[in-house]
PDB file of C-alpha atoms in Angstrom:
ATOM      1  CA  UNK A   1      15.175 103.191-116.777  1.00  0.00           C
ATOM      2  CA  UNK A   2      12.697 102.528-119.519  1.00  0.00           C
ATOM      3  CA  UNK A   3       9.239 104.005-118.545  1.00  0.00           C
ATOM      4  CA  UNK A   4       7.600 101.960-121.382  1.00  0.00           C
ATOM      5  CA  UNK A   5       8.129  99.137-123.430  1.00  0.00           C
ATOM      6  CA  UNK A   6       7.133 100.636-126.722  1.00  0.00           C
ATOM      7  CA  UNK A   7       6.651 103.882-128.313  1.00  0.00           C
ATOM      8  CA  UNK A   8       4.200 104.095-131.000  1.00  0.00           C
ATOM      9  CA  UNK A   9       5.576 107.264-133.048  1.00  0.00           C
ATOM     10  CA  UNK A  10       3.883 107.559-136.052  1.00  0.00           C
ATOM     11  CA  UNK A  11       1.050 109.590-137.762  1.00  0.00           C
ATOM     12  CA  UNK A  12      -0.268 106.498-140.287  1.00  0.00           C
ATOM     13  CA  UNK A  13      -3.310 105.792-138.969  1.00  0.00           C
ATOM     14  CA  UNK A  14      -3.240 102.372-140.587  1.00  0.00           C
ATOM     15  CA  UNK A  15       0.043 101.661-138.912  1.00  0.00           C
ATOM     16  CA  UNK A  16      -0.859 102.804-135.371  1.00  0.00           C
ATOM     17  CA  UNK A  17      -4.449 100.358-135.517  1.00  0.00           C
ATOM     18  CA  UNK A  18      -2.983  97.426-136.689  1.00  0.00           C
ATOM     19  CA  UNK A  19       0.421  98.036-133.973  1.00  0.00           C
ATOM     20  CA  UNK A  20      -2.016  98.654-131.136  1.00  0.00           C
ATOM     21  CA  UNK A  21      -3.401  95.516-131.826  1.00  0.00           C
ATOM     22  CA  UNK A  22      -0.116  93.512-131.810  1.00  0.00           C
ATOM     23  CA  UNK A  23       0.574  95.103-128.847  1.00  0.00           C
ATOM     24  CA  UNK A  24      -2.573  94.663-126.499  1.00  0.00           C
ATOM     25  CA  UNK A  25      -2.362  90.788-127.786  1.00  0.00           C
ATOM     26  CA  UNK A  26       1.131  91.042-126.681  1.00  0.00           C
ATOM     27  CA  UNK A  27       0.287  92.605-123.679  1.00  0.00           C
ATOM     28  CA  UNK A  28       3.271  95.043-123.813  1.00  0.00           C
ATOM     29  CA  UNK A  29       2.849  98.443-121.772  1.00  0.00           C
ATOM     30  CA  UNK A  30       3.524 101.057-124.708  1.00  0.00           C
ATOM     31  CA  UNK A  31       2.867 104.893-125.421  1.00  0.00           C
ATOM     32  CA  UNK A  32       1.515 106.610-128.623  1.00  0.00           C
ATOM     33  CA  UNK A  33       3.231 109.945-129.511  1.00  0.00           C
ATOM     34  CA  UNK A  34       4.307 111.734-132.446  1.00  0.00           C
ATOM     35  CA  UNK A  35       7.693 110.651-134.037  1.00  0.00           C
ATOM     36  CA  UNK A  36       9.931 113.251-132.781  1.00  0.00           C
ATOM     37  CA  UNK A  37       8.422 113.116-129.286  1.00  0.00           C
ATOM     38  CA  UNK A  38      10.879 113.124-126.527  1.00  0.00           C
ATOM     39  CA  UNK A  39       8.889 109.925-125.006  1.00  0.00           C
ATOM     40  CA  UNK A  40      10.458 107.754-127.425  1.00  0.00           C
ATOM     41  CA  UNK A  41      13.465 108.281-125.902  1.00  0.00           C
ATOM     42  CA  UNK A  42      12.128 106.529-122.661  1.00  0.00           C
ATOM     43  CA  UNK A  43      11.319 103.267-124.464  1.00  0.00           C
ATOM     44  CA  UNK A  44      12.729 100.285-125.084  1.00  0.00           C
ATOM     45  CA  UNK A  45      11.204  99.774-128.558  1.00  0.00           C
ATOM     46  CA  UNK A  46      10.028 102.747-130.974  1.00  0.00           C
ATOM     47  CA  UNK A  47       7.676 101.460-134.007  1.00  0.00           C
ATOM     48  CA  UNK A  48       7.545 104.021-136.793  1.00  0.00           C
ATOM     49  CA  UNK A  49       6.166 103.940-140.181  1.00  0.00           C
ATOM     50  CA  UNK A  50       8.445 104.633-143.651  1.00  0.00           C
ATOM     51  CA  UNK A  51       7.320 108.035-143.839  1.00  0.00           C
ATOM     52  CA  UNK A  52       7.756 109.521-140.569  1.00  0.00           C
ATOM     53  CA  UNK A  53      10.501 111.273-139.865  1.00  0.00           C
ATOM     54  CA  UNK A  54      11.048 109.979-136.726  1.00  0.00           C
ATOM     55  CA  UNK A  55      14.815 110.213-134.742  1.00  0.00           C
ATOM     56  CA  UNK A  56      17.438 107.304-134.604  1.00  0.00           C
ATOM     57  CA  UNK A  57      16.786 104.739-131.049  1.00  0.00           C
ATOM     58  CA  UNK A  58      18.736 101.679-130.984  1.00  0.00           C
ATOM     59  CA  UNK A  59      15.152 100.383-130.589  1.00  0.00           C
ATOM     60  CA  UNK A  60      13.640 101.687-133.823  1.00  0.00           C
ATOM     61  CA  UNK A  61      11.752  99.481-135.778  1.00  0.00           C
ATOM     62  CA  UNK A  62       9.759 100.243-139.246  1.00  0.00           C
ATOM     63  CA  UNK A  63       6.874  98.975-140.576  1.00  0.00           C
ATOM     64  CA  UNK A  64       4.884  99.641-143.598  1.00  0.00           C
ATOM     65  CA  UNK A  65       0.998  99.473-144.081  1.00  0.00           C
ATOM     66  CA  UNK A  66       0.572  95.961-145.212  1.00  0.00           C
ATOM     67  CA  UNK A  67       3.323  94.666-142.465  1.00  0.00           C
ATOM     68  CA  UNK A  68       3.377  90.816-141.768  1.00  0.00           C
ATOM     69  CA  UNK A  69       2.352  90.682-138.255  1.00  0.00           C
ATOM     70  CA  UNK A  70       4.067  87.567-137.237  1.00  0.00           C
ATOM     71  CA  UNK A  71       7.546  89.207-138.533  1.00  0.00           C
ATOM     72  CA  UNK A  72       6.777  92.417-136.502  1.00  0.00           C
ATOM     73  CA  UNK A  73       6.294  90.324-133.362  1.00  0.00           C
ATOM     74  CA  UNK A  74       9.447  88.996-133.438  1.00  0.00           C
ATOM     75  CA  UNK A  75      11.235  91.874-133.825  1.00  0.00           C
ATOM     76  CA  UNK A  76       9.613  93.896-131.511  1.00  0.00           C
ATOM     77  CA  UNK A  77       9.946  91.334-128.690  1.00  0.00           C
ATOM     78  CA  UNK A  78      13.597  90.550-129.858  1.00  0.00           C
ATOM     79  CA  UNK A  79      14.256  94.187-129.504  1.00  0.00           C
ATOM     80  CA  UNK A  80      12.060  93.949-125.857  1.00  0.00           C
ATOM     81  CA  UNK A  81      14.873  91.357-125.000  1.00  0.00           C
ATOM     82  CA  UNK A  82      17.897  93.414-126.009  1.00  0.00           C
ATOM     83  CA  UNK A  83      18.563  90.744-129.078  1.00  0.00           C
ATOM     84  CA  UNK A  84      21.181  92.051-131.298  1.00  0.00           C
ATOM     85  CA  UNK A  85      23.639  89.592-132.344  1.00  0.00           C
ATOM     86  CA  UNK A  86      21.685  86.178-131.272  1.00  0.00           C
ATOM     87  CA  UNK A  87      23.652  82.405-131.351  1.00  0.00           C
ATOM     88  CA  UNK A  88      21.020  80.217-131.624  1.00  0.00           C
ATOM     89  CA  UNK A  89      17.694  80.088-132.858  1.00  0.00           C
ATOM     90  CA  UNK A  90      15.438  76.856-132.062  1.00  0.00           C
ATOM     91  CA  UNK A  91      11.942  76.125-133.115  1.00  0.00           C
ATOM     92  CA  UNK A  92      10.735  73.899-130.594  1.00  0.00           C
ATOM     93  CA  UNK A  93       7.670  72.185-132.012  1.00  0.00           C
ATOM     94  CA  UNK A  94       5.382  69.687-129.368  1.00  0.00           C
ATOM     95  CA  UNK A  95       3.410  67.459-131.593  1.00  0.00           C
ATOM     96  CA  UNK A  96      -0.399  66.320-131.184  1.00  0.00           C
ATOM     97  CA  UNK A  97      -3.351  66.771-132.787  1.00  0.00           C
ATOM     98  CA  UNK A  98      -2.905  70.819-131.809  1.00  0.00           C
ATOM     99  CA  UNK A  99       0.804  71.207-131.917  1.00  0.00           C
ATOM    100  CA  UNK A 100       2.424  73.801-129.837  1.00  0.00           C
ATOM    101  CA  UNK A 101       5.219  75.369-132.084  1.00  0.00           C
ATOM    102  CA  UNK A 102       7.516  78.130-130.240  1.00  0.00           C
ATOM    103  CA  UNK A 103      10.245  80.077-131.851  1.00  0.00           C
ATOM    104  CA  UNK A 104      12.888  80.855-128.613  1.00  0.00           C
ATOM    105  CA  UNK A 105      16.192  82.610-129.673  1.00  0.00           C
ATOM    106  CA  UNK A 106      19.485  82.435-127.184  1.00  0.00           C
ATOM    107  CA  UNK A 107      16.683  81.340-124.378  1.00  0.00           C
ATOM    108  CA  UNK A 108      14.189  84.478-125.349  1.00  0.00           C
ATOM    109  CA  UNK A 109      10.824  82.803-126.377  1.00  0.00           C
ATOM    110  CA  UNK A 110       9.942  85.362-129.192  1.00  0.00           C
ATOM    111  CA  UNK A 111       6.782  83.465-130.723  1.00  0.00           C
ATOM    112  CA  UNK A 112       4.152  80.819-130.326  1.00  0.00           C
ATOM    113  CA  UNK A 113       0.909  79.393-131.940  1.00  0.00           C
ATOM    114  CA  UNK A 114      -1.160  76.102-132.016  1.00  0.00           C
ATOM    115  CA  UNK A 115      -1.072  75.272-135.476  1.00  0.00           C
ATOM    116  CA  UNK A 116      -3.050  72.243-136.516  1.00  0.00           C
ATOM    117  CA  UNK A 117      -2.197  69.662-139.792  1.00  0.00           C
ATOM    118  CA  UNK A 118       1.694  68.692-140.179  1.00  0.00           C
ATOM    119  CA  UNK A 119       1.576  70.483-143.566  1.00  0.00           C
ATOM    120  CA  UNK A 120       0.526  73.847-141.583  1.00  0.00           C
ATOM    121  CA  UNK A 121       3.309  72.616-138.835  1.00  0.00           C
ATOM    122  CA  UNK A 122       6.087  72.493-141.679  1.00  0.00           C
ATOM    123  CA  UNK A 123       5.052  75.612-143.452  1.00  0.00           C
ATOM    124  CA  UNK A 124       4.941  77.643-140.223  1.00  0.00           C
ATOM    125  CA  UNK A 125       8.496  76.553-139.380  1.00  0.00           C
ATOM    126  CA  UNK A 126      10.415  77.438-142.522  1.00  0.00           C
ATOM    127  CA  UNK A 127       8.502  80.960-142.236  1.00  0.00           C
ATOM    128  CA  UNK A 128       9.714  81.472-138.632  1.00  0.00           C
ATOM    129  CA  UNK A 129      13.301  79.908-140.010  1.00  0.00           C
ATOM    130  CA  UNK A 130      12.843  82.861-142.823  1.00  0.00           C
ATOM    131  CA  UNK A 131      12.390  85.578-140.482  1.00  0.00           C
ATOM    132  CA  UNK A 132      15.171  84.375-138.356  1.00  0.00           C
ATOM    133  CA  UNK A 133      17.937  84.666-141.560  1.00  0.00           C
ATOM    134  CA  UNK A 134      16.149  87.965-142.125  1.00  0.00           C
ATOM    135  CA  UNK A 135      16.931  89.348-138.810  1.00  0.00           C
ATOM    136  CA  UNK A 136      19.669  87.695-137.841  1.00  0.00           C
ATOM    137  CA  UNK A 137      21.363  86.380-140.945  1.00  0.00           C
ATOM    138  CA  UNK A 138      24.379  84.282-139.021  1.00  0.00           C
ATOM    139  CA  UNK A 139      22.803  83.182-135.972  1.00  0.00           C
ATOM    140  CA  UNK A 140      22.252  78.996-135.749  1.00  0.00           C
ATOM    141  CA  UNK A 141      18.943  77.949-136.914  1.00  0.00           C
ATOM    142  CA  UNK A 142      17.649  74.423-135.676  1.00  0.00           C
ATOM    143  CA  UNK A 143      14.209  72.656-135.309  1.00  0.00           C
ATOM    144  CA  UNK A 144      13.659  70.333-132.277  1.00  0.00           C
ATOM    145  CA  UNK A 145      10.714  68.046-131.779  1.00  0.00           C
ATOM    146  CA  UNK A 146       9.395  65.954-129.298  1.00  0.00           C
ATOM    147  CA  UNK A 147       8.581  62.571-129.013  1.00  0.00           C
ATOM    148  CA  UNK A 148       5.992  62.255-126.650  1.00  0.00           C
ATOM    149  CA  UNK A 149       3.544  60.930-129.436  1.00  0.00           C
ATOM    150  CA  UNK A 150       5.270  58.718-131.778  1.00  0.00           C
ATOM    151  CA  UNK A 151       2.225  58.687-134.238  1.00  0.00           C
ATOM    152  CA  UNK A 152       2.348  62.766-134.869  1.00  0.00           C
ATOM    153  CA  UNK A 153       5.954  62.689-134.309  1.00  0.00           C
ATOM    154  CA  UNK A 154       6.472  60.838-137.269  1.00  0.00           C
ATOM    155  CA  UNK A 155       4.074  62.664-139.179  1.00  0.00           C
ATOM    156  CA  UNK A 156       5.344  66.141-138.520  1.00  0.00           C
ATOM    157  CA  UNK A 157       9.145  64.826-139.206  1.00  0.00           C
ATOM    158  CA  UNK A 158       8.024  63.354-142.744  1.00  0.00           C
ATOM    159  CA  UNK A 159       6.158  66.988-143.571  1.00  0.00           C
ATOM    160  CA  UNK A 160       9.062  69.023-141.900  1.00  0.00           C
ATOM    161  CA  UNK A 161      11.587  67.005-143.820  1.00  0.00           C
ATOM    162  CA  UNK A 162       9.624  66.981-147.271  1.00  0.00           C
ATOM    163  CA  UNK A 163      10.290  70.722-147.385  1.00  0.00           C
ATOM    164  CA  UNK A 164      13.756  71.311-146.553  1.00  0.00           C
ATOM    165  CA  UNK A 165      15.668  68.121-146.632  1.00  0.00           C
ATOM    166  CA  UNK A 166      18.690  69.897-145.012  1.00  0.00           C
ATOM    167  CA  UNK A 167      17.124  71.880-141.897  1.00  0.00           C
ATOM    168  CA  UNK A 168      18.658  70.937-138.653  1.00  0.00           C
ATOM    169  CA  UNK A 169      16.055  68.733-136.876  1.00  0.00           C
ATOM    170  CA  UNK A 170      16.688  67.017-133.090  1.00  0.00           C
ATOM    171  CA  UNK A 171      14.242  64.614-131.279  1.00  0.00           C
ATOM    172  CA  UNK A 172      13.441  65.593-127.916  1.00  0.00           C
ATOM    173  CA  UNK A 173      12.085  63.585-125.046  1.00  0.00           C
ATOM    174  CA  UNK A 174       8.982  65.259-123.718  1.00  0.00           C
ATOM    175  CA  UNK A 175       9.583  64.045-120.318  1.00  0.00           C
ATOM    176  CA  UNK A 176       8.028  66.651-117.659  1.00  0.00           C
ATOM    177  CA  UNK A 177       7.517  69.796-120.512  1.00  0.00           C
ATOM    178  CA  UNK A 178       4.049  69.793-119.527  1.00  0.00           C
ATOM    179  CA  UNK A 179       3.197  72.595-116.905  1.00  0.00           C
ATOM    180  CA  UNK A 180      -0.499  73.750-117.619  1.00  0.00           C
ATOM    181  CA  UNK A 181      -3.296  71.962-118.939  1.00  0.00           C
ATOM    182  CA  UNK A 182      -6.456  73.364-121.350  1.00  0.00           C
ATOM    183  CA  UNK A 183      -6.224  75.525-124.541  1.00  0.00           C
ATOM    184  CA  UNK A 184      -2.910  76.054-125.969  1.00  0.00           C
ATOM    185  CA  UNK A 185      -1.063  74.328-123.455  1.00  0.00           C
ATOM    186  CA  UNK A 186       1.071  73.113-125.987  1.00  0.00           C
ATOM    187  CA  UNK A 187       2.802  76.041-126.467  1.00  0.00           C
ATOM    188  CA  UNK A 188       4.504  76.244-122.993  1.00  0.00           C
ATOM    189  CA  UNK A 189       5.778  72.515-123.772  1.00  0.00           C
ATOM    190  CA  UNK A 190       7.121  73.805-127.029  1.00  0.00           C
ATOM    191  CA  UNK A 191       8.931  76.107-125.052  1.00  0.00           C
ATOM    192  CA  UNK A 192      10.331  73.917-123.205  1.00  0.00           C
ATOM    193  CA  UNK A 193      11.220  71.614-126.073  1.00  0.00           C
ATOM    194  CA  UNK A 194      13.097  74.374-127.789  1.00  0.00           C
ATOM    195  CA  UNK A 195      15.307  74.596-124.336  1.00  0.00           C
ATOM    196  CA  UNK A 196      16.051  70.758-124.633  1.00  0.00           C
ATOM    197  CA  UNK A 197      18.783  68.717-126.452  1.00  0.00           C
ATOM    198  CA  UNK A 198      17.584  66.047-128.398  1.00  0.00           C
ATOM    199  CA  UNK A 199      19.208  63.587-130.758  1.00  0.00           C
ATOM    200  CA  UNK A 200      19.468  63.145-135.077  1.00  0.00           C
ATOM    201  CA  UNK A 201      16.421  61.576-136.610  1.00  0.00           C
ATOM    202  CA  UNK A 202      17.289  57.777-137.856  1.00  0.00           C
ATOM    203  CA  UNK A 203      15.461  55.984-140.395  1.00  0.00           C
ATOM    204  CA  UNK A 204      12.871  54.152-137.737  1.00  0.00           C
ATOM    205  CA  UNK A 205      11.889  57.835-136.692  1.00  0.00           C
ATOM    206  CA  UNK A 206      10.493  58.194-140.080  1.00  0.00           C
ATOM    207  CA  UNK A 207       8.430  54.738-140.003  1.00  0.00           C
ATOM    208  CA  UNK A 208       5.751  53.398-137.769  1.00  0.00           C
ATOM    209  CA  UNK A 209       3.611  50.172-137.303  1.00  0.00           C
ATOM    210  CA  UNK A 210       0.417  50.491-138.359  1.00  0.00           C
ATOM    211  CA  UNK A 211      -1.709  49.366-135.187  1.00  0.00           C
ATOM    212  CA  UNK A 212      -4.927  49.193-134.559  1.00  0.00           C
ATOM    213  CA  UNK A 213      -4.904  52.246-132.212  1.00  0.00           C
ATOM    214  CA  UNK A 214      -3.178  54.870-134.615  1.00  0.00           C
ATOM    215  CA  UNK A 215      -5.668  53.912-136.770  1.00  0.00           C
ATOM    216  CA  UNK A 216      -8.317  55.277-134.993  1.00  0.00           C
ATOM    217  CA  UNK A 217      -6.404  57.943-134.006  1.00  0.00           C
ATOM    218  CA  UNK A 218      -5.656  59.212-137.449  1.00  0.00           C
ATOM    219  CA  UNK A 219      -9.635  58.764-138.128  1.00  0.00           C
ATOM    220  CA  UNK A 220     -10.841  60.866-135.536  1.00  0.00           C
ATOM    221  CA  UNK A 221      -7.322  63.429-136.615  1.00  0.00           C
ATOM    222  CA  UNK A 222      -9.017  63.226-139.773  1.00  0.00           C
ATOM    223  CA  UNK A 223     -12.842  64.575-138.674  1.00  0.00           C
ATOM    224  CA  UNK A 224     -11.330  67.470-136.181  1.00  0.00           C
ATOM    225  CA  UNK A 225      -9.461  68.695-139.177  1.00  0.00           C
ATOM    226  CA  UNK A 226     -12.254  68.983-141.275  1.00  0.00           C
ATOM    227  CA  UNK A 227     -14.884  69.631-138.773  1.00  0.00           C
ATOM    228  CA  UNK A 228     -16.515  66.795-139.168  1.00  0.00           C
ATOM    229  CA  UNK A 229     -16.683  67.052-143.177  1.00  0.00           C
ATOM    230  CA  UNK A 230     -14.637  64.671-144.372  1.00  0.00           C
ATOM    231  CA  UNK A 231     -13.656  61.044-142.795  1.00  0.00           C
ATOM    232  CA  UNK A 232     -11.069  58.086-144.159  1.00  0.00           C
ATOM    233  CA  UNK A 233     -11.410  54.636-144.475  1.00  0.00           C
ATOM    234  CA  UNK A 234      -9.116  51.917-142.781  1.00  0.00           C
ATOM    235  CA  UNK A 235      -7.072  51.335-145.904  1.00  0.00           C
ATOM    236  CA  UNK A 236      -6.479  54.845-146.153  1.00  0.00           C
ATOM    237  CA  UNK A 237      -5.535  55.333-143.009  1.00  0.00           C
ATOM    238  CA  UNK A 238      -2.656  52.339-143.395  1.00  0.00           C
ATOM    239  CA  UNK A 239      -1.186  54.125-146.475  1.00  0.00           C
ATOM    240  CA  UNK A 240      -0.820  57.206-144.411  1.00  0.00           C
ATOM    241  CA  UNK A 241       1.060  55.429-141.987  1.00  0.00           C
ATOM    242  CA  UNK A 242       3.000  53.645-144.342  1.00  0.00           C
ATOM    243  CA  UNK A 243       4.175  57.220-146.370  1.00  0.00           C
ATOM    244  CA  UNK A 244       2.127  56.465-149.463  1.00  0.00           C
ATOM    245  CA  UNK A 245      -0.118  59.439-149.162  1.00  0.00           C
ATOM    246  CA  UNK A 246      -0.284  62.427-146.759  1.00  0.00           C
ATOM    247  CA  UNK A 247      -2.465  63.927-144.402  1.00  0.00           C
ATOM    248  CA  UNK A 248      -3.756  66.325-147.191  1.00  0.00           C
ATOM    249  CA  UNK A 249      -3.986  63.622-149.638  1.00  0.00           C
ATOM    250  CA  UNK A 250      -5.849  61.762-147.805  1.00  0.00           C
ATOM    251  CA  UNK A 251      -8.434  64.476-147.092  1.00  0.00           C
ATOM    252  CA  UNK A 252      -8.210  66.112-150.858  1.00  0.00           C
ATOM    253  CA  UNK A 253      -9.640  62.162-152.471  1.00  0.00           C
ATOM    254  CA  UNK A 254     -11.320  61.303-149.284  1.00  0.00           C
TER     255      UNK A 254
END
């Protein structure tokens, strides 16, 4: 059996500080040894940079100086979870004015983060979507969201949507995906949302009323987003709701 999680064999020094970062935020029990140490051989995952000469593990991964760190924390912990040939890959995504996005492949939750405007929301999901086909080239990609708040709901559909038109996108009912409260409790319920079958979008998921309350609500959305810099009026607000304008839009001629 294992004694460690992950080896870190390499003599870059640049390499081993920013991998023993990763892997205290992790919290993943590692060792750091030279690359042909026989220790590597008692871990599950053996990080190595391009020039050391390090010996073949079923674990090995390789990283260069400059390595993206969201990437190498999915590989590492789909390595942790003995992912080789993976079926399914879901982004579950729990919308609010923080939304919890989770990437969870074949039931493994491999990443999370609290990302905050729809247009970071979208972006973030066609990178993790990226990495996925990078790793695992014919395992099923597909994006599920819930529908616990139909007002960022909607908006994170119509910026998820606007850049790939053809990603595979289910709504999920957020019934009972909430298990802790406080900061980044979100990303538990994204979890969750990833582990949940939803149904297609239809055309009314892409539209919404605009009442007197998501006004508000997309004024105050508005102020956190900016810190307090930048506020919209009442009309603007509308033409969000109605799809004229975006989020960023909105705040860019505000």
């Amino acid at each position: 059996m294992p004694k460690w999680e992950a080896a870190v064999a390499t003599e870059n020094p640049k390499i081993l500080f920013r991998i023993i970062q990763l892997l205290k935020e992790l919290d993943i029990k590692f060792v750091i040894c030279s690359p042909v140490d026989h220790r590597c051989e008692h871990a599950n995952v053996v990080i190595t940079g391009p020039n050391d000469n390090s010996k073949e593990h079923k674990g090995k991964i390789e990283v260069a100086e400059d390595f993206d760190t969201d990437f190498a924390r999915i590989e590492i912990m789909s390595k942790l979870h003995g992912l080789q040939n993976p079926s399914k890959a879901v982004v579950g995504i729990d919308p609010g004015m923080t939304s919890g996005v989770a990437l969870v492949i074949d039931g493994f939750p491999v990443y999370s983060n609290s990302p905050t405007s729809p247009r970071i929301v979208a972006i973030l999901t066609q990178t993790l979507l990226a990495y996925v086909n990078t790793l695992f080239p014919s395992c099923q990609k597909l994006v599920r969201l819930g529908t616990g708040s139909k007002l960022y709901a909607t908006l994170l559909l119509r910026a998820i949507t606007k850049t790939d038109v053809n990603l595979s996108i289910e709504l999920v009912n957020e019934q009972r995906t909430t298990i802790i409260g406080g900061a980044r409790s979100d990303e538990p319920a994204a979890i969750l949302i990833a582990g949940r079958p939803g149904r297609s979008p239809s055309l009314s998921d892409f539209s919404i009323e605009p009442k007197e309350g998501y006004i508000q609500s997309l004024k105050r959305y508005v102020t956190r987003l900016t810190r307090g810099k930048k506020s919209i009026s009442s009309k603007e607000a509308r033409a969000l709701l109605s799809g004229e304008s975006t989020i960023e839009d909105v705040i860019a001629h505000s």
